[in-house]
Amino acid sequence: MKRTEAARRLAPPAYATEGSAGADLAACESVVVPPGEWRAVATGIFLEIPRGYEIQLRPRSGLALRRGVTLLNAPGTIDSDYRGEVKVLVVNHGREPFRIAPGDRIAQMVLQPVVVMNFEEGGGLSETERGSGGFGSTG
Ligand SMILES: O=c1ccn([C@H]2C[C@H](O)[C@@H](COP(=O)(O)OP(=O)(O)OP(=O)(O)O)O2)c(=O)[nH]1
């Protein structure tokens, strides 16, 4: 079904359906992303994420399949101490300009627990069979 302008205006900025991993995230501004380019798209959403969690911004598979549109930095990270507006870095790999209207769902958000890393300098690393082999070293 084609969404009308009125439906777009009424759409909430983010919505989750039961059983879905992510909540869809909508744009709050009109943006045109030309082929081969990217834009930071405003959502009008400001979050306070509990410490120990992050939100990942992920592409929507339908936009990727139909339009070649995805997120430049997928998954985008929203830190728990970030208090600014959530923006979505939309990149257009397709051949047509990608037109975004307020209310269009352009990404999805997933809440994830994170393990906080603390680094300290050590004397050396333990030996393993792999050692420093990587990038196809096993064939
Ligand atoms: O797609 C994104 C990615 C990031 N952010 C916001 C929230 C995040 O907490 C902050 C910083 O993101 P990130 O750590 O990826 O950016 P950076 O390039 O490492 O910058 P900084 O030095 O500000 O951490 O920018 C967004 O709104 N959308």
XYZ file of C-alpha atoms and ligand atoms in Angstrom:
167
model
C 0.000 0.000 0.000
C 1.338 3.443 -0.869
C 1.675 5.666 2.166
C 0.022 9.066 1.910
C 1.464 12.343 3.161
C -1.124 12.324 5.974
C -0.091 8.821 7.050
C 3.536 9.905 7.039
C 2.783 12.878 9.296
C 0.950 10.627 11.773
C 3.661 7.949 11.837
C 5.529 7.664 15.139
C 9.312 8.170 14.899
C 10.061 4.609 15.967
C 7.956 1.508 16.163
C 8.497 -2.111 17.120
C 6.167 -5.013 16.438
C 6.034 -7.986 18.783
C 8.694 -10.540 17.920
C 10.844 -8.182 15.871
C 14.465 -7.700 16.953
C 14.549 -4.049 15.973
C 12.329 -0.988 16.173
C 11.958 0.803 12.860
C 13.290 4.328 12.852
C 11.758 7.102 10.756
C 13.230 10.269 9.261
C 11.853 13.613 10.464
C 13.009 15.649 7.467
C 12.946 15.608 3.683
C 16.226 14.528 2.134
C 17.272 13.425 -1.349
C 20.272 11.094 -1.515
C 21.739 11.118 -5.043
C 23.185 7.890 -6.491
C 26.626 7.155 -5.075
C 26.240 9.691 -2.243
C 25.264 9.661 1.409
C 23.521 11.991 3.855
C 23.072 12.274 7.619
C 19.304 12.132 8.089
C 17.637 13.606 11.185
C 15.192 11.495 13.197
C 14.123 13.947 15.917
C 14.901 11.244 18.481
C 17.021 11.822 21.593
C 17.689 8.800 23.809
C 18.983 8.026 27.288
C 20.275 4.472 26.961
C 21.075 2.658 30.234
C 24.799 2.174 30.976
C 25.974 -1.220 29.789
C 23.861 -1.023 26.628
C 24.183 0.482 23.174
C 21.781 0.907 20.297
C 22.839 -0.343 16.897
C 21.402 1.268 13.788
C 20.978 -1.281 11.059
C 19.769 -1.135 7.449
C 16.322 -2.302 6.384
C 16.621 -5.254 4.033
C 13.699 -4.132 1.871
C 15.397 -0.816 1.049
C 18.667 -2.628 0.363
C 17.033 -5.150 -1.967
C 14.697 -2.803 -3.830
C 16.716 0.435 -3.897
C 20.350 -0.394 -3.098
C 20.022 1.858 -0.055
C 21.802 0.949 3.163
C 23.650 2.575 6.073
C 27.147 3.864 5.384
C 28.490 2.889 8.817
C 26.330 -0.153 9.567
C 25.906 -0.901 12.326
C 25.870 2.705 13.539
C 26.615 2.930 17.254
C 24.559 5.034 19.672
C 26.513 5.234 22.930
C 24.770 5.267 26.299
C 26.332 8.650 27.139
C 25.222 10.300 23.867
C 22.597 12.996 24.370
C 22.407 14.408 20.839
C 19.934 13.658 18.090
C 20.099 10.200 16.548
C 21.084 10.591 12.895
C 21.086 7.942 10.220
C 23.890 7.824 7.640
C 21.990 6.745 4.535
C 24.039 5.740 1.479
C 22.550 5.223 -1.958
C 24.224 2.462 -3.991
C 21.317 2.464 -6.445
C 21.010 4.229 -9.795
C 18.053 6.491 -8.905
C 17.950 9.396 -6.415
C 16.536 8.134 -3.103
C 13.875 10.532 -1.808
C 13.144 10.504 1.924
C 10.058 12.189 3.396
C 9.307 12.798 7.088
C 7.872 9.580 8.551
C 9.638 7.255 6.102
C 11.248 4.333 7.889
C 14.916 4.382 6.943
C 16.628 2.115 9.496
C 16.041 -0.093 12.498
C 17.397 0.144 16.034
C 18.509 -2.820 18.115
C 19.282 -2.554 21.834
C 22.373 -4.569 22.757
C 24.242 -5.224 26.010
C 27.921 -4.299 25.763
C 30.930 -5.531 27.690
C 33.076 -2.606 28.781
C 36.747 -2.995 27.809
C 39.628 -1.950 30.028
C 43.129 -2.109 28.536
C 46.434 -2.494 30.333
C 49.953 -2.960 28.997
C 51.285 -6.492 29.502
C 54.625 -8.265 29.177
C 53.710 -10.497 26.215
C 51.024 -12.586 24.580
C 50.415 -16.296 25.035
C 51.367 -18.591 22.140
C 48.710 -20.168 19.893
C 48.745 -22.425 16.841
C 47.466 -19.548 14.663
C 49.956 -17.041 15.952
C 49.846 -13.955 13.755
C 48.362 -15.795 10.746
C 45.158 -14.233 9.436
C 43.451 -12.883 6.316
C 43.114 -16.288 4.653
C 46.211 -17.911 6.169
C 44.328 -21.228 6.591
C 43.502 -21.443 2.881
O 24.975 6.374 12.798
C 25.239 7.045 13.803
C 26.438 6.924 14.493
C 26.673 7.732 15.601
N 25.728 8.626 16.020
C 25.953 9.434 17.216
C 25.668 8.629 18.479
C 27.000 8.142 18.933
O 27.027 7.901 20.319
C 27.889 9.296 18.488
C 29.306 8.912 18.230
O 29.352 7.865 17.295
P 30.693 7.076 16.985
O 31.342 6.641 18.260
O 30.402 6.049 15.965
O 31.521 8.224 16.291
P 33.029 8.601 16.260
O 33.331 8.915 14.862
O 33.885 7.592 16.965
O 32.967 9.960 17.042
P 33.145 10.333 18.587
O 34.568 10.777 18.664
O 32.162 11.444 18.792
O 32.841 9.123 19.421
O 27.304 9.805 17.278
C 24.519 8.728 15.350
O 23.642 9.505 15.715
N 24.310 7.943 14.259
